[in-house]
PDB file of C-alpha atoms in Angstrom:
ATOM      1  CA  MET A   1       8.378  18.604  -3.819  1.00  0.00           C
ATOM      2  CA  ALA A   2       5.329  17.626  -1.711  1.00  0.00           C
ATOM      3  CA  ARG A   3       3.601  18.723   1.480  1.00  0.00           C
ATOM      4  CA  LEU A   4       1.323  17.384   4.230  1.00  0.00           C
ATOM      5  CA  ASP A   5      -0.977  20.033   5.751  1.00  0.00           C
ATOM      6  CA  LEU A   6      -2.770  19.559   9.080  1.00  0.00           C
ATOM      7  CA  TYR A   7      -6.213  21.130   9.599  1.00  0.00           C
ATOM      8  CA  ARG A   8      -8.366  21.292  12.732  1.00  0.00           C
ATOM      9  CA  ASP A   9     -11.989  22.441  12.665  1.00  0.00           C
ATOM     10  CA  GLY A  10     -11.476  23.348   9.022  1.00  0.00           C
ATOM     11  CA  ARG A  11      -8.509  25.653   9.759  1.00  0.00           C
ATOM     12  CA  TRP A  12      -4.883  25.192   8.772  1.00  0.00           C
ATOM     13  CA  VAL A  13      -2.612  24.407  11.749  1.00  0.00           C
ATOM     14  CA  LYS A  14       0.783  23.451  10.340  1.00  0.00           C
ATOM     15  CA  SER A  15       2.583  22.089   7.287  1.00  0.00           C
ATOM     16  CA  LEU A  16       5.132  19.303   6.943  1.00  0.00           C
ATOM     17  CA  PRO A  17       7.368  19.673   3.861  1.00  0.00           C
ATOM     18  CA  LEU A  18       8.142  16.237   2.396  1.00  0.00           C
ATOM     19  CA  GLY A  19      11.469  15.231   0.919  1.00  0.00           C
ATOM     20  CA  GLU A  20      13.041  11.991  -0.229  1.00  0.00           C
ATOM     21  CA  ARG A  21      12.791   9.991   2.994  1.00  0.00           C
ATOM     22  CA  THR A  22      10.257   8.275   5.293  1.00  0.00           C
ATOM     23  CA  TYR A  23       8.004  10.366   7.552  1.00  0.00           C
ATOM     24  CA  LEU A  24       6.191   9.159  10.676  1.00  0.00           C
ATOM     25  CA  VAL A  25       2.809  10.512  11.821  1.00  0.00           C
ATOM     26  CA  GLY A  26       1.192   9.828  15.210  1.00  0.00           C
ATOM     27  CA  ARG A  27       0.887  10.974  18.844  1.00  0.00           C
ATOM     28  CA  ASP A  28       4.481  10.188  19.767  1.00  0.00           C
ATOM     29  CA  PRO A  29       6.389  13.469  20.264  1.00  0.00           C
ATOM     30  CA  ALA A  30       9.198  11.973  18.179  1.00  0.00           C
ATOM     31  CA  CYS A  31       6.952  11.771  15.064  1.00  0.00           C
ATOM     32  CA  ASP A  32       7.569  14.122  12.137  1.00  0.00           C
ATOM     33  CA  LEU A  33       3.943  15.278  12.400  1.00  0.00           C
ATOM     34  CA  VAL A  34       2.472  15.020  15.899  1.00  0.00           C
ATOM     35  CA  LEU A  35      -1.317  14.564  16.228  1.00  0.00           C
ATOM     36  CA  SER A  36      -3.362  14.902  19.425  1.00  0.00           C
ATOM     37  CA  ASP A  37      -6.637  13.001  18.954  1.00  0.00           C
ATOM     38  CA  THR A  38      -6.953  10.029  21.331  1.00  0.00           C
ATOM     39  CA  LEU A  39      -7.964   7.736  18.454  1.00  0.00           C
ATOM     40  CA  VAL A  40      -4.529   8.280  16.923  1.00  0.00           C
ATOM     41  CA  SER A  41      -1.875   5.663  17.732  1.00  0.00           C
ATOM     42  CA  ARG A  42       1.554   6.761  18.959  1.00  0.00           C
ATOM     43  CA  ARG A  43       2.985   5.592  15.626  1.00  0.00           C
ATOM     44  CA  HIS A  44      -0.008   5.664  13.285  1.00  0.00           C
ATOM     45  CA  PHE A  45       1.186   5.748   9.673  1.00  0.00           C
ATOM     46  CA  GLN A  46       4.252   6.326   7.529  1.00  0.00           C
ATOM     47  CA  LEU A  47       4.743   8.208   4.271  1.00  0.00           C
ATOM     48  CA  MET A  48       7.657   6.508   2.513  1.00  0.00           C
ATOM     49  CA  TRP A  49       9.474   7.936  -0.511  1.00  0.00           C
ATOM     50  CA  GLN A  50       9.914   5.211  -3.138  1.00  0.00           C
ATOM     51  CA  GLY A  51      11.996   6.947  -5.765  1.00  0.00           C
ATOM     52  CA  THR A  52       9.188   8.543  -7.806  1.00  0.00           C
ATOM     53  CA  GLU A  53       6.206   8.630  -5.410  1.00  0.00           C
ATOM     54  CA  TYR A  54       5.129   8.206  -1.803  1.00  0.00           C
ATOM     55  CA  MET A  55       3.612   5.100  -0.219  1.00  0.00           C
ATOM     56  CA  LEU A  56       1.307   5.442   2.795  1.00  0.00           C
ATOM     57  CA  LYS A  57       1.540   2.537   5.226  1.00  0.00           C
ATOM     58  CA  ASP A  58      -0.823   2.204   8.188  1.00  0.00           C
ATOM     59  CA  LEU A  59       1.155   0.738  11.096  1.00  0.00           C
ATOM     60  CA  ASP A  60      -1.385  -1.978  12.005  1.00  0.00           C
ATOM     61  CA  THR A  61      -3.501   0.453  14.008  1.00  0.00           C
ATOM     62  CA  GLY A  62      -6.851  -0.355  15.586  1.00  0.00           C
ATOM     63  CA  ASN A  63      -8.643   2.636  14.049  1.00  0.00           C
ATOM     64  CA  GLY A  64      -7.036   2.669  10.617  1.00  0.00           C
ATOM     65  CA  THR A  65      -6.156   5.497   8.248  1.00  0.00           C
ATOM     66  CA  LEU A  66      -8.774   6.956   5.909  1.00  0.00           C
ATOM     67  CA  VAL A  67      -7.510   8.019   2.491  1.00  0.00           C
ATOM     68  CA  ASN A  68     -10.224   9.956   0.671  1.00  0.00           C
ATOM     69  CA  GLY A  69     -12.782   8.457   3.048  1.00  0.00           C
ATOM     70  CA  VAL A  70     -11.692   4.838   2.537  1.00  0.00           C
ATOM     71  CA  ARG A  71      -9.787   2.836   5.129  1.00  0.00           C
ATOM     72  CA  GLU A  72      -6.389   1.837   3.757  1.00  0.00           C
ATOM     73  CA  PHE A  73      -3.489  -0.216   5.092  1.00  0.00           C
ATOM     74  CA  SER A  74      -1.108   0.681   2.262  1.00  0.00           C
ATOM     75  CA  LYS A  75      -1.622   2.959  -0.706  1.00  0.00           C
ATOM     76  CA  ILE A  76       0.459   4.669  -3.389  1.00  0.00           C
ATOM     77  CA  MET A  77      -0.100   8.424  -3.051  1.00  0.00           C
ATOM     78  CA  ARG A  78      -0.092   9.837  -6.581  1.00  0.00           C
ATOM     79  CA  VAL A  79      -2.724  12.589  -6.365  1.00  0.00           C
ATOM     80  CA  ALA A  80      -3.875  15.268  -3.931  1.00  0.00           C
ATOM     81  CA  SER A  81      -5.810  13.414  -1.217  1.00  0.00           C
ATOM     82  CA  THR A  82      -7.349  13.822   2.206  1.00  0.00           C
ATOM     83  CA  LEU A  83      -6.079  11.768   5.154  1.00  0.00           C
ATOM     84  CA  GLN A  84      -8.202  11.282   8.258  1.00  0.00           C
ATOM     85  CA  VAL A  85      -7.298   9.676  11.584  1.00  0.00           C
ATOM     86  CA  GLY A  86      -9.975  10.099  14.232  1.00  0.00           C
ATOM     87  CA  ALA A  87     -10.844  13.811  14.166  1.00  0.00           C
ATOM     88  CA  GLU A  88      -7.479  14.776  12.660  1.00  0.00           C
ATOM     89  CA  MET A  89      -7.651  15.948   9.030  1.00  0.00           C
ATOM     90  CA  MET A  90      -4.648  16.253   6.713  1.00  0.00           C
ATOM     91  CA  LEU A  91      -4.210  17.120   3.061  1.00  0.00           C
ATOM     92  CA  PHE A  92      -1.479  15.432   1.028  1.00  0.00           C
ATOM     93  CA  ASP A  93      -0.378  17.365  -2.053  1.00  0.00           C
ATOM     94  CA  PRO A  94       2.348  15.765  -4.200  1.00  0.00           C
ATOM     95  CA  GLU A  95       2.705  18.933  -6.301  1.00  0.00           C
ATOM     96  CA  ALA A  96       2.933  21.489  -3.481  1.00  0.00           C
ATOM     97  CA  ASP A  97       5.985  23.610  -2.824  1.00  0.00           C
ATOM     98  CA  GLY A  98       7.287  22.232   0.456  1.00  0.00           C
ATOM     99  CA  ASP A  99       8.771  25.602   1.460  1.00  0.00           C
ATOM    100  CA  GLU A 100       5.413  27.387   1.266  1.00  0.00           C
ATOM    101  CA  THR A 101       2.194  27.258   3.275  1.00  0.00           C
ATOM    102  CA  PRO A 102      -1.329  26.906   1.824  1.00  0.00           C
ATOM    103  CA  ASP A 103      -3.073  29.939   0.343  1.00  0.00           C
ATOM    104  CA  GLY A 104      -5.327  30.979   3.211  1.00  0.00           C
ATOM    105  CA  ASP A 105      -6.041  29.031   6.393  1.00  0.00           C
ATOM    106  CA  GLU A 106      -9.305  27.367   5.310  1.00  0.00           C
ATOM    107  CA  LEU A 107      -9.695  23.979   3.663  1.00  0.00           C
ATOM    108  CA  PRO A 108      -9.443  24.326  -0.133  1.00  0.00           C
ATOM    109  CA  GLU A 109     -12.581  23.908  -2.183  1.00  0.00           C
ATOM    110  CA  TRP A 110     -11.487  20.580  -3.680  1.00  0.00           C
ATOM    111  CA  ALA A 111     -11.327  19.031  -0.187  1.00  0.00           C
ATOM    112  CA  LEU A 112     -14.858  20.151   0.670  1.00  0.00           C
ATOM    113  CA  SER A 113     -16.766  19.079  -2.416  1.00  0.00           C
ATOM    114  CA  ILE A 114     -17.849  15.811  -3.978  1.00  0.00           C
ATOM    115  CA  VAL A 115     -17.012  15.554  -7.668  1.00  0.00           C
ATOM    116  CA  ASP A 116     -17.879  13.151 -10.448  1.00  0.00           C
ATOM    117  CA  GLU A 117     -15.825   9.970  -9.966  1.00  0.00           C
ATOM    118  CA  ASP A 118     -15.217   9.803 -13.731  1.00  0.00           C
ATOM    119  CA  ASP A 119     -13.769  13.325 -14.003  1.00  0.00           C
ATOM    120  CA  ASP A 120     -10.021  12.660 -14.130  1.00  0.00           C
ATOM    121  CA  SER A 121      -9.216  16.371 -14.430  1.00  0.00           C
ATOM    122  CA  LEU A 122     -10.089  17.058 -10.782  1.00  0.00           C
ATOM    123  CA  PRO A 123      -8.334  15.834  -7.625  1.00  0.00           C
ATOM    124  CA  VAL A 124      -9.807  12.953  -5.659  1.00  0.00           C
ATOM    125  CA  THR A 125     -11.925  14.556  -2.933  1.00  0.00           C
ATOM    126  CA  ALA A 126     -13.078  13.708   0.565  1.00  0.00           C
ATOM    127  CA  HIS A 127     -14.445  15.386   3.660  1.00  0.00           C
ATOM    128  CA  VAL A 128     -14.819  14.376   7.284  1.00  0.00           C
ATOM    129  CA  ALA A 129     -18.558  14.845   7.658  1.00  0.00           C
ATOM    130  CA  PRO A 130     -20.928  14.371   4.663  1.00  0.00           C
ATOM    131  CA  ALA A 131     -22.888  11.136   4.722  1.00  0.00           C
ATOM    132  CA  GLU A 132     -23.121  11.330   0.918  1.00  0.00           C
ATOM    133  CA  LEU A 133     -19.362  11.040   0.629  1.00  0.00           C
ATOM    134  CA  HIS A 134     -19.229   8.081   3.000  1.00  0.00           C
ATOM    135  CA  ARG A 135     -21.826   6.295   0.871  1.00  0.00           C
ATOM    136  CA  MET A 136     -19.924   7.078  -2.314  1.00  0.00           C
ATOM    137  CA  GLN A 137     -16.631   5.818  -0.913  1.00  0.00           C
ATOM    138  CA  ALA A 138     -18.259   2.689   0.505  1.00  0.00           C
ATOM    139  CA  LYS A 139     -19.739   2.013  -2.929  1.00  0.00           C
ATOM    140  CA  VAL A 140     -16.306   2.460  -4.536  1.00  0.00           C
ATOM    141  CA  ARG A 141     -14.820  -0.007  -2.037  1.00  0.00           C
ATOM    142  CA  ALA A 142     -17.588  -2.537  -2.702  1.00  0.00           C
ATOM    143  CA  ARG A 143     -16.959  -2.415  -6.440  1.00  0.00           C
ATOM    144  CA  GLN A 144     -13.204  -2.667  -6.280  1.00  0.00           C
ATOM    145  CA  ARG A 145     -11.894  -4.992  -3.575  1.00  0.00           C
ATOM    146  CA  PRO A 146     -13.064  -7.956  -1.476  1.00  0.00           C
ATOM    147  CA  HIS A 147     -14.025  -6.755   2.002  1.00  0.00           C
ATOM    148  CA  LEU A 148     -16.046  -7.406   5.131  1.00  0.00           C
ATOM    149  CA  VAL A 149     -18.557  -4.851   6.378  1.00  0.00           C
ATOM    150  CA  VAL A 150     -19.024  -4.766  10.161  1.00  0.00           C
ATOM    151  CA  ARG A 151     -22.320  -3.355  11.421  1.00  0.00           C
ATOM    152  CA  SER A 152     -24.316  -3.720  14.594  1.00  0.00           C
ATOM    153  CA  GLY A 153     -27.788  -2.939  13.236  1.00  0.00           C
ATOM    154  CA  GLY A 154     -29.903  -3.194  10.112  1.00  0.00           C
ATOM    155  CA  GLY A 155     -30.067  -0.878   7.148  1.00  0.00           C
ATOM    156  CA  SER A 156     -28.260  -0.670   3.858  1.00  0.00           C
ATOM    157  CA  THR A 157     -24.607  -1.623   3.614  1.00  0.00           C
ATOM    158  CA  LEU A 158     -23.987   1.783   2.035  1.00  0.00           C
ATOM    159  CA  ASP A 159     -25.280   3.593   5.150  1.00  0.00           C
ATOM    160  CA  ILE A 160     -22.241   2.633   7.233  1.00  0.00           C
ATOM    161  CA  HIS A 161     -19.169   4.622   8.213  1.00  0.00           C
ATOM    162  CA  PRO A 162     -16.023   3.994   6.120  1.00  0.00           C
ATOM    163  CA  LEU A 163     -14.168   2.732   9.212  1.00  0.00           C
ATOM    164  CA  ASP A 164     -16.572  -0.232   9.271  1.00  0.00           C
ATOM    165  CA  ILE A 165     -15.390  -1.366   5.810  1.00  0.00           C
ATOM    166  CA  HIS A 166     -12.454  -3.771   6.132  1.00  0.00           C
ATOM    167  CA  PRO A 167     -10.599  -4.728   2.910  1.00  0.00           C
ATOM    168  CA  LEU A 168      -9.347  -8.306   2.839  1.00  0.00           C
ATOM    169  CA  ASP A 169      -5.922  -7.361   1.542  1.00  0.00           C
ATOM    170  CA  THR A 170      -4.137 -10.344   3.058  1.00  0.00           C
ATOM    171  CA  LYS A 171      -4.786 -14.055   2.562  1.00  0.00           C
ATOM    172  CA  VAL A 172      -5.799 -14.545   6.217  1.00  0.00           C
ATOM    173  CA  THR A 173      -7.394 -11.747   8.267  1.00  0.00           C
ATOM    174  CA  PRO A 174      -7.922 -12.064  12.051  1.00  0.00           C
ATOM    175  CA  ILE A 175     -11.220 -10.924  13.604  1.00  0.00           C
ATOM    176  CA  GLY A 176     -11.669 -10.148  17.298  1.00  0.00           C
ATOM    177  CA  PHE A 177     -11.080  -7.519  19.976  1.00  0.00           C
ATOM    178  CA  GLY A 178      -8.168  -5.188  20.564  1.00  0.00           C
ATOM    179  CA  PRO A 179      -5.354  -4.536  18.051  1.00  0.00           C
ATOM    180  CA  VAL A 180      -6.399  -7.094  15.417  1.00  0.00           C
ATOM    181  CA  ARG A 181      -6.944  -6.376  11.708  1.00  0.00           C
ATOM    182  CA  ILE A 182     -10.765  -6.441  12.037  1.00  0.00           C
ATOM    183  CA  SER A 183     -11.448  -5.182  15.545  1.00  0.00           C
ATOM    184  CA  LEU A 184     -14.971  -5.460  16.977  1.00  0.00           C
ATOM    185  CA  GLY A 185     -14.031  -3.307  19.966  1.00  0.00           C
ATOM    186  CA  SER A 186     -11.486  -2.873  22.721  1.00  0.00           C
ATOM    187  CA  SER A 187     -10.165  -5.737  24.842  1.00  0.00           C
ATOM    188  CA  PRO A 188      -9.049  -5.936  28.497  1.00  0.00           C
ATOM    189  CA  LYS A 189      -5.665  -4.257  28.929  1.00  0.00           C
ATOM    190  CA  GLY A 190      -5.575  -3.627  25.175  1.00  0.00           C
ATOM    191  CA  ARG A 191      -4.438  -7.137  24.372  1.00  0.00           C
ATOM    192  CA  GLU A 192      -5.160  -8.950  21.118  1.00  0.00           C
ATOM    193  CA  GLN A 193      -8.084 -11.385  21.310  1.00  0.00           C
ATOM    194  CA  VAL A 194      -8.711 -13.301  18.078  1.00  0.00           C
ATOM    195  CA  LEU A 195     -12.177 -14.867  17.808  1.00  0.00           C
ATOM    196  CA  ALA A 196     -12.087 -16.007  14.174  1.00  0.00           C
ATOM    197  CA  LYS A 197     -10.110 -15.762  10.960  1.00  0.00           C
ATOM    198  CA  ALA A 198     -11.251 -14.886   7.429  1.00  0.00           C
ATOM    199  CA  THR A 199      -9.413 -16.659   4.608  1.00  0.00           C
ATOM    200  CA  LYS A 200      -9.824 -15.583   0.974  1.00  0.00           C
ATOM    201  CA  LEU A 201     -10.358 -18.497  -1.404  1.00  0.00           C
ATOM    202  CA  ASP A 202      -9.463 -18.644  -5.088  1.00  0.00           C
ATOM    203  CA  ASP A 203     -13.108 -18.901  -6.210  1.00  0.00           C
ATOM    204  CA  GLY A 204     -13.998 -15.462  -4.790  1.00  0.00           C
ATOM    205  CA  THR A 205     -15.540 -16.745  -1.564  1.00  0.00           C
ATOM    206  CA  VAL A 206     -14.231 -16.286   1.970  1.00  0.00           C
ATOM    207  CA  ARG A 207     -13.928 -18.900   4.706  1.00  0.00           C
ATOM    208  CA  ILE A 208     -14.739 -17.831   8.265  1.00  0.00           C
ATOM    209  CA  LYS A 209     -13.351 -20.161  10.915  1.00  0.00           C
ATOM    210  CA  ALA A 210     -13.751 -19.715  14.685  1.00  0.00           C
ATOM    211  CA  LYS A 211     -10.602 -19.905  16.762  1.00  0.00           C
ATOM    212  CA  GLY A 212     -10.129 -22.587  19.395  1.00  0.00           C
ATOM    213  CA  LEU A 213     -11.871 -25.829  20.266  1.00  0.00           C
ATOM    214  CA  PHE A 214     -14.948 -24.106  21.685  1.00  0.00           C
ATOM    215  CA  GLY A 215     -15.060 -21.064  19.394  1.00  0.00           C
ATOM    216  CA  LYS A 216     -18.426 -20.471  17.690  1.00  0.00           C
ATOM    217  CA  PHE A 217     -20.311 -17.837  15.710  1.00  0.00           C
ATOM    218  CA  GLU A 218     -23.792 -17.545  14.213  1.00  0.00           C
ATOM    219  CA  HIS A 219     -24.669 -18.202  10.576  1.00  0.00           C
ATOM    220  CA  GLY A 220     -28.208 -18.488   9.265  1.00  0.00           C
ATOM    221  CA  GLY A 221     -29.554 -18.551  12.801  1.00  0.00           C
ATOM    222  CA  LYS A 222     -27.405 -21.540  13.739  1.00  0.00           C
ATOM    223  CA  SER A 223     -24.221 -21.904  15.742  1.00  0.00           C
ATOM    224  CA  LYS A 224     -21.244 -22.628  13.476  1.00  0.00           C
ATOM    225  CA  LYS A 225     -17.509 -23.105  13.751  1.00  0.00           C
ATOM    226  CA  ASP A 226     -16.561 -23.009  10.071  1.00  0.00           C
ATOM    227  CA  VAL A 227     -18.465 -21.609   7.077  1.00  0.00           C
ATOM    228  CA  THR A 228     -17.721 -20.402   3.531  1.00  0.00           C
ATOM    229  CA  LEU A 229     -19.458 -17.195   2.428  1.00  0.00           C
ATOM    230  CA  LYS A 230     -20.369 -16.068  -1.053  1.00  0.00           C
ATOM    231  CA  SER A 231     -20.696 -12.362  -1.756  1.00  0.00           C
ATOM    232  CA  GLY A 232     -23.554 -10.999   0.387  1.00  0.00           C
ATOM    233  CA  GLY A 233     -23.230 -13.746   3.011  1.00  0.00           C
ATOM    234  CA  GLN A 234     -23.260 -12.881   6.704  1.00  0.00           C
ATOM    235  CA  VAL A 235     -22.043 -14.195  10.045  1.00  0.00           C
ATOM    236  CA  VAL A 236     -22.591 -12.813  13.538  1.00  0.00           C
ATOM    237  CA  ILE A 237     -19.526 -12.729  15.797  1.00  0.00           C
ATOM    238  CA  ALA A 238     -19.772 -11.387  19.362  1.00  0.00           C
ATOM    239  CA  GLY A 239     -23.015  -9.609  18.482  1.00  0.00           C
ATOM    240  CA  ALA A 240     -21.613  -7.853  15.397  1.00  0.00           C
ATOM    241  CA  THR A 241     -22.821  -8.685  11.882  1.00  0.00           C
ATOM    242  CA  LEU A 242     -20.059  -9.220   9.323  1.00  0.00           C
ATOM    243  CA  GLU A 243     -21.181  -9.137   5.700  1.00  0.00           C
ATOM    244  CA  TYR A 244     -18.864 -10.278   2.910  1.00  0.00           C
ATOM    245  CA  HIS A 245     -18.633  -8.516  -0.459  1.00  0.00           C
ATOM    246  CA  ALA A 246     -16.367  -9.892  -3.176  1.00  0.00           C
ATOM    247  CA  GLY A 247     -16.151  -6.707  -5.237  1.00  0.00           C
ATOM    248  CA  LEU A 248     -15.293  -6.693  -8.918  1.00  0.00           C
ATOM    249  CA  GLU A 249     -11.997  -8.470  -8.314  1.00  0.00           C
ATOM    250  CA  GLY A 250     -13.900 -11.184  -6.503  1.00  0.00           C
ATOM    251  CA  GLY A 251     -16.105 -11.713  -9.525  1.00  0.00           C
ATOM    252  CA  ASP A 252     -19.558 -10.946  -8.128  1.00  0.00           C
ATOM    253  CA  GLY A 253     -20.354  -8.810 -11.147  1.00  0.00           C
ATOM    254  CA  SER A 254     -21.722  -5.875  -9.148  1.00  0.00           C
TER     255      SER A 254
END
């Protein structure tokens, strides 16, 4: 019916046949597929059968789940895709025979190459390493959905790692340290520390508001508590630059 294959260092490790139920992936020994990388949460993501297809749901993790190189919180899994959590690499194949193992123990060619985005005859592809793929996926994200890019230095927005691209898939998105939706780093004892919130507005802009009476951030070289950003606008929170991009759905026309 379908299969999830785990690879390490480009070599097949194990397969998880998928049936008509929900599967849990993470470091917890009770998970259906147990991963070992320290960036993986104990309960990291679920693959849920929805009658005709699977839905991937990231379980509000700090490091996220990359689907074909793009960080996702929930996604319908219709085609063969790569899944990446930390250094763990998995291949999801909705057409695979769950009772069989892959042909050979190396990553298949489709998971190692970058293909034309407009070629619908080939599977969506991704790979852990190539910078070219990261740029391509970041560009796809920028065109399609409103998001904030988090970066600590200069350079092009397309030169960042996919994990630094944060889709604004909810009306209000918290920003801060620890296990928050847009995490700028770890927090003492792993507790949630919200510094600001991003609210999507109907006109395609986003409102950034600092939390608390004394909360502040930097915008245009000045200290601010509340600001509305158009696509391309930036704020600096706790030393990190957050740049807003509306994407096609936000109407920036890029």
